[in-house]
mmCIF file of C-alpha atoms in Angstrom:
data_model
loop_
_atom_site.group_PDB
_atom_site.id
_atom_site.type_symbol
_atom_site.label_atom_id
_atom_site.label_comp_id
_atom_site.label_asym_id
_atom_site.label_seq_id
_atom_site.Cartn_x
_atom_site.Cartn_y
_atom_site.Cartn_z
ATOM 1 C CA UNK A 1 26.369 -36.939 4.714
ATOM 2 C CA UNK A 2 25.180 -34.243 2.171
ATOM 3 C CA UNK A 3 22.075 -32.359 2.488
ATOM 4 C CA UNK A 4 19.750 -33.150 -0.484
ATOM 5 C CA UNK A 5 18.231 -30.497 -2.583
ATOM 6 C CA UNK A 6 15.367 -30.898 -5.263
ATOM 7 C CA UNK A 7 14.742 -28.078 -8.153
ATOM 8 C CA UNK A 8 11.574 -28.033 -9.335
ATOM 9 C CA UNK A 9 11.229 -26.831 -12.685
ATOM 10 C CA UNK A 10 7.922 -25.791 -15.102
ATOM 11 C CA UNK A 11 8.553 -25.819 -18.454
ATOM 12 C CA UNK A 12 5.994 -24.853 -21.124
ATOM 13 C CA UNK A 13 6.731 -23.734 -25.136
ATOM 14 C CA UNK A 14 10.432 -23.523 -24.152
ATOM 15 C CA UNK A 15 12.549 -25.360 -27.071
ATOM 16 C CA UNK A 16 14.319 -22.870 -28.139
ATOM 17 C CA UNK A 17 16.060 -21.863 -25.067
ATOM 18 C CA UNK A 18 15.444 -24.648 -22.491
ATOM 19 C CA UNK A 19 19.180 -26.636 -23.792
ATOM 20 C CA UNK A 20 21.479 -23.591 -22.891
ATOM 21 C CA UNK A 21 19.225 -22.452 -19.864
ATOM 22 C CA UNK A 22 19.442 -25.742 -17.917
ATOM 23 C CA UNK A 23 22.836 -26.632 -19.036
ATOM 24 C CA UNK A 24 24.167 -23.119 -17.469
ATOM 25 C CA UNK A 25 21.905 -24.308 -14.359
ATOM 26 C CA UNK A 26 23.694 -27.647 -14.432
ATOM 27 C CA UNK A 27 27.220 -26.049 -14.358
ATOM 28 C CA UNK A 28 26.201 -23.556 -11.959
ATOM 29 C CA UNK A 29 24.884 -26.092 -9.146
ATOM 30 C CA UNK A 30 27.685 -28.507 -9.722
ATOM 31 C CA UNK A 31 29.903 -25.854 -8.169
ATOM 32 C CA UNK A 32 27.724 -26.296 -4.959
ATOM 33 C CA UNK A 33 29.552 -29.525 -3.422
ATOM 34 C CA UNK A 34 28.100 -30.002 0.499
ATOM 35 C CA UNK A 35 24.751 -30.654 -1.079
ATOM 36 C CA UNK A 36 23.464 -33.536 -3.377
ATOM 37 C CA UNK A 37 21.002 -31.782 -5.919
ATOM 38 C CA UNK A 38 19.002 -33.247 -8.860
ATOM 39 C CA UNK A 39 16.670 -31.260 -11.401
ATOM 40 C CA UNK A 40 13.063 -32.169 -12.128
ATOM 41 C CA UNK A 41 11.593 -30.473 -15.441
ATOM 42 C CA UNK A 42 7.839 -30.509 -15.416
ATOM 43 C CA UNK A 43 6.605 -30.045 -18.846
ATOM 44 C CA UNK A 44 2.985 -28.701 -19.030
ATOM 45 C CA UNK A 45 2.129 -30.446 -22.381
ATOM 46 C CA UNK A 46 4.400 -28.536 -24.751
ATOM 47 C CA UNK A 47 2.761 -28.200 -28.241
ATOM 48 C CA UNK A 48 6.842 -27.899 -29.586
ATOM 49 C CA UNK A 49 10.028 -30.062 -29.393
ATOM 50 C CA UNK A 50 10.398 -29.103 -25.708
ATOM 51 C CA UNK A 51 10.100 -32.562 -24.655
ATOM 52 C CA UNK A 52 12.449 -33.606 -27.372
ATOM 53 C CA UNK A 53 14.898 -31.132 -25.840
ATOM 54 C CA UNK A 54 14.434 -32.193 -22.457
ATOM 55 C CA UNK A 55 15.129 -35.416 -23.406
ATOM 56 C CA UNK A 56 18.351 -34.613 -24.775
ATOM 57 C CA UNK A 57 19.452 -32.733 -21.326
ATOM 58 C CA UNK A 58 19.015 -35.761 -19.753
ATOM 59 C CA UNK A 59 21.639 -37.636 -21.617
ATOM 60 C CA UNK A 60 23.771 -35.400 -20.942
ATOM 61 C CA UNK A 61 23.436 -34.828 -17.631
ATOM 62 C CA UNK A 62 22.515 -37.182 -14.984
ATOM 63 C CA UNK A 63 21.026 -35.140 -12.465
ATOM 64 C CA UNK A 64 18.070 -34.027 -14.586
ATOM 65 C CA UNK A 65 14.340 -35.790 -14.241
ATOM 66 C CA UNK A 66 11.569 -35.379 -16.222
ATOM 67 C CA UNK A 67 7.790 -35.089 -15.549
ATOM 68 C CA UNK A 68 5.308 -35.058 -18.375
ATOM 69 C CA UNK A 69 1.979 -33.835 -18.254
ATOM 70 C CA UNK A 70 -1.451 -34.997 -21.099
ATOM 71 C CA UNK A 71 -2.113 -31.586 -21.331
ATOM 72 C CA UNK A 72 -1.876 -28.022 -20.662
ATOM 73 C CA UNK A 73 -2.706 -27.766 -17.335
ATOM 74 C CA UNK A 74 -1.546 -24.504 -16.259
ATOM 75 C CA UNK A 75 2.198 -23.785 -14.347
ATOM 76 C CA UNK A 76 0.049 -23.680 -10.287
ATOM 77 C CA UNK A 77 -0.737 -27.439 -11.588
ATOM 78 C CA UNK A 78 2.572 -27.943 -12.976
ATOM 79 C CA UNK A 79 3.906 -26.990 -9.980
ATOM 80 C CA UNK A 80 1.954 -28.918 -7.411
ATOM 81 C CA UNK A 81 2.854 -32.378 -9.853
ATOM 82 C CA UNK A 82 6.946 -31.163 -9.290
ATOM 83 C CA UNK A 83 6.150 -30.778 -5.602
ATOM 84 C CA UNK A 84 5.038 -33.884 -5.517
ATOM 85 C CA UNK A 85 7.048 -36.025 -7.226
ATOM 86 C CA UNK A 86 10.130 -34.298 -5.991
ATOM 87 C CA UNK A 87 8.753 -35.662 -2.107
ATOM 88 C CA UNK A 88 9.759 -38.970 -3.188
ATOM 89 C CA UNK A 89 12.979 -37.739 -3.632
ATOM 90 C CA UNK A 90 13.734 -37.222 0.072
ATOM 91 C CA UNK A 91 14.968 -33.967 -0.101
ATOM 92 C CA UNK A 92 15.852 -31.727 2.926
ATOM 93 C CA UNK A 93 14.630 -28.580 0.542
ATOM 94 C CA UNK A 94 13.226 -27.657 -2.582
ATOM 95 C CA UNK A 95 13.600 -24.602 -4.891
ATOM 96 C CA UNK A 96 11.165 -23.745 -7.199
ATOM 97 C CA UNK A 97 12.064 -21.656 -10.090
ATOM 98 C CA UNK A 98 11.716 -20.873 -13.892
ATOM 99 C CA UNK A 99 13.872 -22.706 -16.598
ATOM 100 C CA UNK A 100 14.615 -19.116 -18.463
ATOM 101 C CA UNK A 101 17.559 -17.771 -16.484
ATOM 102 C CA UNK A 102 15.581 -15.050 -15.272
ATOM 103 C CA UNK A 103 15.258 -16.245 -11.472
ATOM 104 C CA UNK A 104 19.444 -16.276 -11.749
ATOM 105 C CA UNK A 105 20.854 -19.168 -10.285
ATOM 106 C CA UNK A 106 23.493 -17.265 -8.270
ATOM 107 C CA UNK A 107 20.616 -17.029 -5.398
ATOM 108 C CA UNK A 108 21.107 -20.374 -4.634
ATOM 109 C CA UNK A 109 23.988 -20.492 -2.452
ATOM 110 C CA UNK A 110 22.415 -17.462 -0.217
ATOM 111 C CA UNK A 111 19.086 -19.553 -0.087
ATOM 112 C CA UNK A 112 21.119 -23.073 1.290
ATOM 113 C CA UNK A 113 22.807 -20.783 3.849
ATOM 114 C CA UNK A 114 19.466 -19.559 4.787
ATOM 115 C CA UNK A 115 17.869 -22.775 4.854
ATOM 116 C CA UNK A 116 20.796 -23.537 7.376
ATOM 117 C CA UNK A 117 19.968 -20.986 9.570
ATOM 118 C CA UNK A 118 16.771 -22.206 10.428
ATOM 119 C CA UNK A 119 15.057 -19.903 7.908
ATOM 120 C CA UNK A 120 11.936 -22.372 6.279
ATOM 121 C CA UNK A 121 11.194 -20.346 3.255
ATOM 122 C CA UNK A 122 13.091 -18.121 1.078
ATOM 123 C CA UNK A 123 11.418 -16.099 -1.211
ATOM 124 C CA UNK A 124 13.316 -13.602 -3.849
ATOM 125 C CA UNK A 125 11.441 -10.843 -4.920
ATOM 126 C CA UNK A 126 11.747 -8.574 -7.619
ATOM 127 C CA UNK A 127 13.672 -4.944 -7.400
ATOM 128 C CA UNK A 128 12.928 -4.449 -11.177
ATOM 129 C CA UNK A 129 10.491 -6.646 -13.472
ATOM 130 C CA UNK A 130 13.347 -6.790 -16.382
ATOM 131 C CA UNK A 131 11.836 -5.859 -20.044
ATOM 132 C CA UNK A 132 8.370 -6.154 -19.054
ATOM 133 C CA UNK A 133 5.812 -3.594 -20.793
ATOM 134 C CA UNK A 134 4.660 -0.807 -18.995
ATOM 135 C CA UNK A 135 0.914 -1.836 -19.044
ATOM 136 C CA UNK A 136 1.878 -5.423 -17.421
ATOM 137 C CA UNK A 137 4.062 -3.273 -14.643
ATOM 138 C CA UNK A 138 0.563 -1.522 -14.236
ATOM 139 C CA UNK A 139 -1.552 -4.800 -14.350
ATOM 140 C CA UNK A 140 1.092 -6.061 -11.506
ATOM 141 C CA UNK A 141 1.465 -3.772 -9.330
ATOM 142 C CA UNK A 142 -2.715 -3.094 -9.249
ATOM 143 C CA UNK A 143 -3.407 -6.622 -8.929
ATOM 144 C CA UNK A 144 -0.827 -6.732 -5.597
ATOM 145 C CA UNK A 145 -2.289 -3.618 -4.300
ATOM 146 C CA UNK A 146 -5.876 -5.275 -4.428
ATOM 147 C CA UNK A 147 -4.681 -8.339 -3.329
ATOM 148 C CA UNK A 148 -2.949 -6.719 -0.378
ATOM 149 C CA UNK A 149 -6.085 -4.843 0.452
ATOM 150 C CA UNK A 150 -8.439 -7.673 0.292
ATOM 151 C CA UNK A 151 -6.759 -10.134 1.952
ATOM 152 C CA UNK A 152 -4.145 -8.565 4.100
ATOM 153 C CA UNK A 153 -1.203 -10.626 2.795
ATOM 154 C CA UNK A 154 1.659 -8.715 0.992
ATOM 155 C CA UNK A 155 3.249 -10.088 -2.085
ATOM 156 C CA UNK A 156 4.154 -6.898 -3.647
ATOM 157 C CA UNK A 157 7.451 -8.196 -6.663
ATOM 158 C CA UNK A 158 6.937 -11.482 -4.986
ATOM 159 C CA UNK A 159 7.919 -14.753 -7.534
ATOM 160 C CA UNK A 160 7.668 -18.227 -7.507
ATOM 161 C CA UNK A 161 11.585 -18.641 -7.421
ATOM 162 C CA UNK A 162 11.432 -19.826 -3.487
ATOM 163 C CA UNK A 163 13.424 -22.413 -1.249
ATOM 164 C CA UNK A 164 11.100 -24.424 0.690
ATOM 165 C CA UNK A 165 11.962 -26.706 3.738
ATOM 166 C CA UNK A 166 10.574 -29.902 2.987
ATOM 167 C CA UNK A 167 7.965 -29.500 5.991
ATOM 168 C CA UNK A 168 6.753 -26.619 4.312
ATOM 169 C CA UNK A 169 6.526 -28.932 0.653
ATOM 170 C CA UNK A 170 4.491 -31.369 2.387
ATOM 171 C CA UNK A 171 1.879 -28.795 4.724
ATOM 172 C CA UNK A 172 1.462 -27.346 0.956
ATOM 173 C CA UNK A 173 0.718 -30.440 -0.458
ATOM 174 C CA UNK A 174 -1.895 -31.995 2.138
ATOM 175 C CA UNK A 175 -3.737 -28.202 1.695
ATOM 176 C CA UNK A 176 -7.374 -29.977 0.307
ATOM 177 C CA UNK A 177 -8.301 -27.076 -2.532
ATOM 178 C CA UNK A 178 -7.659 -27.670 -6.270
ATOM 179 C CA UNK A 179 -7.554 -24.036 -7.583
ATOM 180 C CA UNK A 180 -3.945 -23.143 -6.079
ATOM 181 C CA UNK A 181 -1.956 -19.486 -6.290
ATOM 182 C CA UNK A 182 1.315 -21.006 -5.038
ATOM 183 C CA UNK A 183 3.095 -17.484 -3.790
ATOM 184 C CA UNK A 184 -0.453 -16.824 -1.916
ATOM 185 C CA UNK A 185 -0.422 -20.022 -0.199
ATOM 186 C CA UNK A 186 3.057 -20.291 1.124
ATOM 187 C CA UNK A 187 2.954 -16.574 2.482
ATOM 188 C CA UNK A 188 -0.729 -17.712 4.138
ATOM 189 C CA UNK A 189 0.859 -21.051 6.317
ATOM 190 C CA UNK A 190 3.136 -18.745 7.979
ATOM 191 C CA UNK A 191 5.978 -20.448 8.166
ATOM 192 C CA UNK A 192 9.182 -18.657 9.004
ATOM 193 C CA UNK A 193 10.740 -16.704 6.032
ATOM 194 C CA UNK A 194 13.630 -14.613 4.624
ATOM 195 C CA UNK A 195 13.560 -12.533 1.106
ATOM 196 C CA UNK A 196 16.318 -12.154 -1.225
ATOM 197 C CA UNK A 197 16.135 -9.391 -3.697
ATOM 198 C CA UNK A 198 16.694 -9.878 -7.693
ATOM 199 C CA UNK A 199 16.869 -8.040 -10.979
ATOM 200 C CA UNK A 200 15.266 -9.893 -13.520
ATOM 201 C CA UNK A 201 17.248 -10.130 -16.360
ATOM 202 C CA UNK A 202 16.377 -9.777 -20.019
ATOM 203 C CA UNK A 203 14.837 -13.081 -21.496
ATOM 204 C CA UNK A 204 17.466 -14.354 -23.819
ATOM 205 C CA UNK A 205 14.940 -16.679 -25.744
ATOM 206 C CA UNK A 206 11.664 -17.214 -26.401
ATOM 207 C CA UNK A 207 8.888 -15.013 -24.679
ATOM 208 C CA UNK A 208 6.720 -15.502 -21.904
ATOM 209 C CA UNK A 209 3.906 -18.064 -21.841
ATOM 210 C CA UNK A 210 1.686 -15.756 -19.935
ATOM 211 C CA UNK A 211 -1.737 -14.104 -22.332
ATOM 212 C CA UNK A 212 -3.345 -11.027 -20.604
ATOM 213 C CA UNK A 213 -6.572 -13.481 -20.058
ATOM 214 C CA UNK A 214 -4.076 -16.008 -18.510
ATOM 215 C CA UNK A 215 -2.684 -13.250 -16.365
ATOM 216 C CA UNK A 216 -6.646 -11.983 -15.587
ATOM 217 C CA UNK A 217 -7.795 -15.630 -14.635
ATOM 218 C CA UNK A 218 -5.095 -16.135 -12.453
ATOM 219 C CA UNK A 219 -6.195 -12.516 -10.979
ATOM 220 C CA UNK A 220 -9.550 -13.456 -10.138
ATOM 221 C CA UNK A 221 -8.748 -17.386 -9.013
ATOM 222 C CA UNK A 222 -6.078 -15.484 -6.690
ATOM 223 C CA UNK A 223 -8.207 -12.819 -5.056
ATOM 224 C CA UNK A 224 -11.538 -14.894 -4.890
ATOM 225 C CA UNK A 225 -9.230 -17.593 -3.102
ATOM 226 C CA UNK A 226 -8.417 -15.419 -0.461
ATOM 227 C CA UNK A 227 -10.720 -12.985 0.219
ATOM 228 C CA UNK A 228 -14.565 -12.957 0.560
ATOM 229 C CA UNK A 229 -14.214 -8.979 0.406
ATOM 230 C CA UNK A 230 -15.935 -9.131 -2.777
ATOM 231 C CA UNK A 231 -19.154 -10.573 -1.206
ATOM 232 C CA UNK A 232 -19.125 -8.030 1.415
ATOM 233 C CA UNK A 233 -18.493 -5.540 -1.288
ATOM 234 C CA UNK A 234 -22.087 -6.188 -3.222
ATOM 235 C CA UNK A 235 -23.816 -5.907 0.261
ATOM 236 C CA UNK A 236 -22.143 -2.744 0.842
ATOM 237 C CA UNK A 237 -23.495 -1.782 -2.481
ATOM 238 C CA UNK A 238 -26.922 -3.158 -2.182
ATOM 239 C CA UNK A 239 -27.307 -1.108 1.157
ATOM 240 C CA UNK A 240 -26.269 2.132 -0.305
ATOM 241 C CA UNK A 241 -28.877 1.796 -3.312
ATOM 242 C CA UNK A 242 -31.658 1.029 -0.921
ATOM 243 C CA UNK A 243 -31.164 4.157 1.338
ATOM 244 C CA UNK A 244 -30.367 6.114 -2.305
ATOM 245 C CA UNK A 245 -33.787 4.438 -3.050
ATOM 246 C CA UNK A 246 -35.518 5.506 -0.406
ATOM 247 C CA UNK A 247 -34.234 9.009 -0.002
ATOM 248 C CA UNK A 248 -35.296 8.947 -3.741
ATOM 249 C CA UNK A 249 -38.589 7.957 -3.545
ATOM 250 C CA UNK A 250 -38.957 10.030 -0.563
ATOM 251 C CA UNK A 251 -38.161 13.341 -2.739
ATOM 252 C CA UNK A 252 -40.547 12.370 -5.762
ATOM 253 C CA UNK A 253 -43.272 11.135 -2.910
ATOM 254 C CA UNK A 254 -42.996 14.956 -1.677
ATOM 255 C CA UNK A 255 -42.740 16.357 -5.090
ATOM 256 C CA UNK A 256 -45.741 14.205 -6.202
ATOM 257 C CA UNK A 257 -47.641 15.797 -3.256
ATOM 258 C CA UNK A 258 -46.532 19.570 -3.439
ATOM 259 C CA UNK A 259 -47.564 19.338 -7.386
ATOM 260 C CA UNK A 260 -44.564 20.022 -8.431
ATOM 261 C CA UNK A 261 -44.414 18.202 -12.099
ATOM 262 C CA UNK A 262 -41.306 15.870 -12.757
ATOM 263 C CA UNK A 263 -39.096 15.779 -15.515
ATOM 264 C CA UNK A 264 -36.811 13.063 -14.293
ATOM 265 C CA UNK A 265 -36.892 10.476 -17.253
ATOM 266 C CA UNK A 266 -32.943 10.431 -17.991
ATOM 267 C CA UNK A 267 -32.490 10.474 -14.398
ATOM 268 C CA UNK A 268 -35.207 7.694 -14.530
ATOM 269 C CA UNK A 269 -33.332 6.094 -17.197
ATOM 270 C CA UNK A 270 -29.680 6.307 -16.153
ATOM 271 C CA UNK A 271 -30.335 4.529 -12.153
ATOM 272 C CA UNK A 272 -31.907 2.046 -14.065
ATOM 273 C CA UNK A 273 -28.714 1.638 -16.314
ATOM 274 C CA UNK A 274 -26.256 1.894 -12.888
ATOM 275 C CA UNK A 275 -28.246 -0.098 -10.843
ATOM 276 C CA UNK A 276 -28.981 -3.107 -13.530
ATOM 277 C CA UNK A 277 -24.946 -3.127 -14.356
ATOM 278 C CA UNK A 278 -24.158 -2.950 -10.641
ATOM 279 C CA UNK A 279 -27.175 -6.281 -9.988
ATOM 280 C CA UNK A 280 -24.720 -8.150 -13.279
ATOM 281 C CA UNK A 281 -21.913 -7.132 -11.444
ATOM 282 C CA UNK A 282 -22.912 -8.586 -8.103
ATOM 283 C CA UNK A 283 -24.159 -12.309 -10.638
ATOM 284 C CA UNK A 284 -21.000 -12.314 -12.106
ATOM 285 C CA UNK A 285 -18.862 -12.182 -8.675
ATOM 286 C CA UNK A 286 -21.382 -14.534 -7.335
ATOM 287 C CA UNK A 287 -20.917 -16.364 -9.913
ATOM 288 C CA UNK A 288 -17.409 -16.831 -9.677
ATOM 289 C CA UNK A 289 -17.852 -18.068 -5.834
ATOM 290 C CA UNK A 290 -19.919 -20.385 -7.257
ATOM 291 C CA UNK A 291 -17.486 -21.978 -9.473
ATOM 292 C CA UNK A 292 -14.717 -22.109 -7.136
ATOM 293 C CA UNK A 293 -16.747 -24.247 -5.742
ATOM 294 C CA UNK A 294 -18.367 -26.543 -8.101
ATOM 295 C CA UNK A 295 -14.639 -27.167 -9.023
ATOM 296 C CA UNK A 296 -13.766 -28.123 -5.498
ATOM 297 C CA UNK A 297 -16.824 -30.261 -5.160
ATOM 298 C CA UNK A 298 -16.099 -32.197 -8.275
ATOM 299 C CA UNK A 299 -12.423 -33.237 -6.871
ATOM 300 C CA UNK A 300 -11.041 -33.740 -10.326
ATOM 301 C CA UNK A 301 -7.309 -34.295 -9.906
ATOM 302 C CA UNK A 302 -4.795 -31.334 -10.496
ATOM 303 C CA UNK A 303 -3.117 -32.937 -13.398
ATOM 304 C CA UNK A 304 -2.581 -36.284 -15.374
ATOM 305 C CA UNK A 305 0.975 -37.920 -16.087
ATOM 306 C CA UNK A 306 1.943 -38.647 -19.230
ATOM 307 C CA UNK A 307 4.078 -41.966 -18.471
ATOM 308 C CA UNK A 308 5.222 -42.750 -21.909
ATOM 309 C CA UNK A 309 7.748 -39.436 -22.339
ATOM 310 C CA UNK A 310 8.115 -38.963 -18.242
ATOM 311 C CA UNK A 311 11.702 -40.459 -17.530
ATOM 312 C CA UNK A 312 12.266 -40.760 -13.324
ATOM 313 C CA UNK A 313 15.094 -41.806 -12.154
ATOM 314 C CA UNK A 314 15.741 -45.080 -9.723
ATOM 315 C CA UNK A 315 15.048 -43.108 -6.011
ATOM 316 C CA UNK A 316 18.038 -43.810 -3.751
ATOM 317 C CA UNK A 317 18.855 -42.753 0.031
ATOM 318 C CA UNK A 318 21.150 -39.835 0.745
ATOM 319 C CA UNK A 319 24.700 -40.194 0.740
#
């Protein structure tokens, strides 16, 4: 009896290269033959012909599924409605990985032997980050730092290409919170784990989906998920001004008394300025507490199907 394997698959914007890109997937994992494997594209409500090409992979090739979202609802939701579809499938694992060719599907293999070992996740992580721009490689690896810092778990070149046992699938899918960072999460449960290094090749078509305020959201929903370090942070802050405050007033209070005339008003002026952008600071991260959970509270599901282009295929046992 074959071992089953589910590839989950977010697709976004892709038309132009999502036909050669799966169908070199395809061939590639129809080379693997002690394990059963079917595809399931999750498109994020493409504004092109993505669906329209999707569509066309799967008459061509049987193994391929496809999810449809209404809308946009960003590739942590897209992900989460693979994960959970792909469950039905009664898989013994399930990859997760981008439809571009840049997570290379020559990992595979090593991640099925791993799996085999006893190994419940296997992450691949980046040695290089391909033809990305400097300032992104400088966004990155600040963002991992901080994130490393604040909440003690390392991702540093981590990616979402990962094998997960199915256990692992369905302890991330009974987690209760609705804003999700997928790489954060799995590292967090603790389950046992291998990496596999990569070099991220060039993007052959298309370019990434991912805006600098995409990447920035993400950022904040990651860190704030996490880590209450930025709390802890404005208190820190708050005690520092009062003793500068006091040790302050406690000079002009002496001056005041000694006679001594002051001529402090751009001092005056600029602790007013630091202080009254460090108080907006402190709102604004409140703030953002604050809507992490007023989104939890609300319970709104983490995506909608669109059943009129989704195509699923009849579920059957293993064989």
């Amino acid at each position: 009896m074959k071992n089953k394997l589910s590839i989950v698959i977010p697709i976004f914007n892709e038309a132009e290269g999502i036909y050669p890109h799966i169908s070199k997937l395809v061939q590639y994992i129809d080379e693997i033959s002690d394990w059963k494997i079917d595809i399931l594209l999750v498109d994020d409500g493409s504004k092109d012909t993505t669906v329209i090409e999707a569509k066309r992979l799967i008459k061509t090739y049987d193994q391929i599924e496809l999810l449809c979202l209404t809308r946009n609802f960003g590739k942590e939701a897209a992900m989460f409605a693979g994960l959970q579809q792909a469950v039905s499938n009664t898989p013994d694992a399930v990859i997760v990985m981008d439809s571009d060719l840049q997570h290379p599907p020559s990992l595979i293999p090593k991640m099925l032997n791993l799996w085999k070992q006893g190994i419940d996740v296997v992450e691949a992580y980046k040695t290089t980050r391909g033809d990305e721009g400097k300032l992104s490689h400088i966004f990155a690896n600040s963002f991992y730092s901080l994130f490393h810092f604040l909440s003690k778990i390392e991702l540093q070149n981590h990616s979402d290409f990962k094998l997960l046992d199915i256990k692992v699938v369905h302890a991330y899918l009974n987690l209760p919170e609705r804003e999700r960072f997928f790489r954060g999460l799995i590292s967090w449960m603790g389950f046992s784990s291998a990496k596999i290094p990569f070099t991220v090749e060039p993007r052959l078509h298309g370019t990434s989906s991912w805006s600098i305020t995409g990447l920035i959201k993400l950022s904040i929903t990651a860190i704030t998920s996490f880590s209450t370090a930025p709390l802890h942070i404005i208190t820190g802050l708050g005690i520092t001004f009062i003793i500068l405050s006091v040790i302050t007033g406690g000079i002009a209070l002496y001056d005041k008394f000694m006679g001594i005339a002051l001529s402090g008003f751009t001092t005056v002026i600029l602790l007013l300025l630091l202080i009254g952008g460090f108080l907006m600071l402190g709102l604004g991260m409140l703030g953002v507490y604050v809507a992490h959970i007023y989104n939890e509270v609300k319970q709104r599901p983490h995506y909608l199907l669109n059943k009129k282009d989704t195509i699923l295929k009849e579920k059957k046992g293993k064989t």
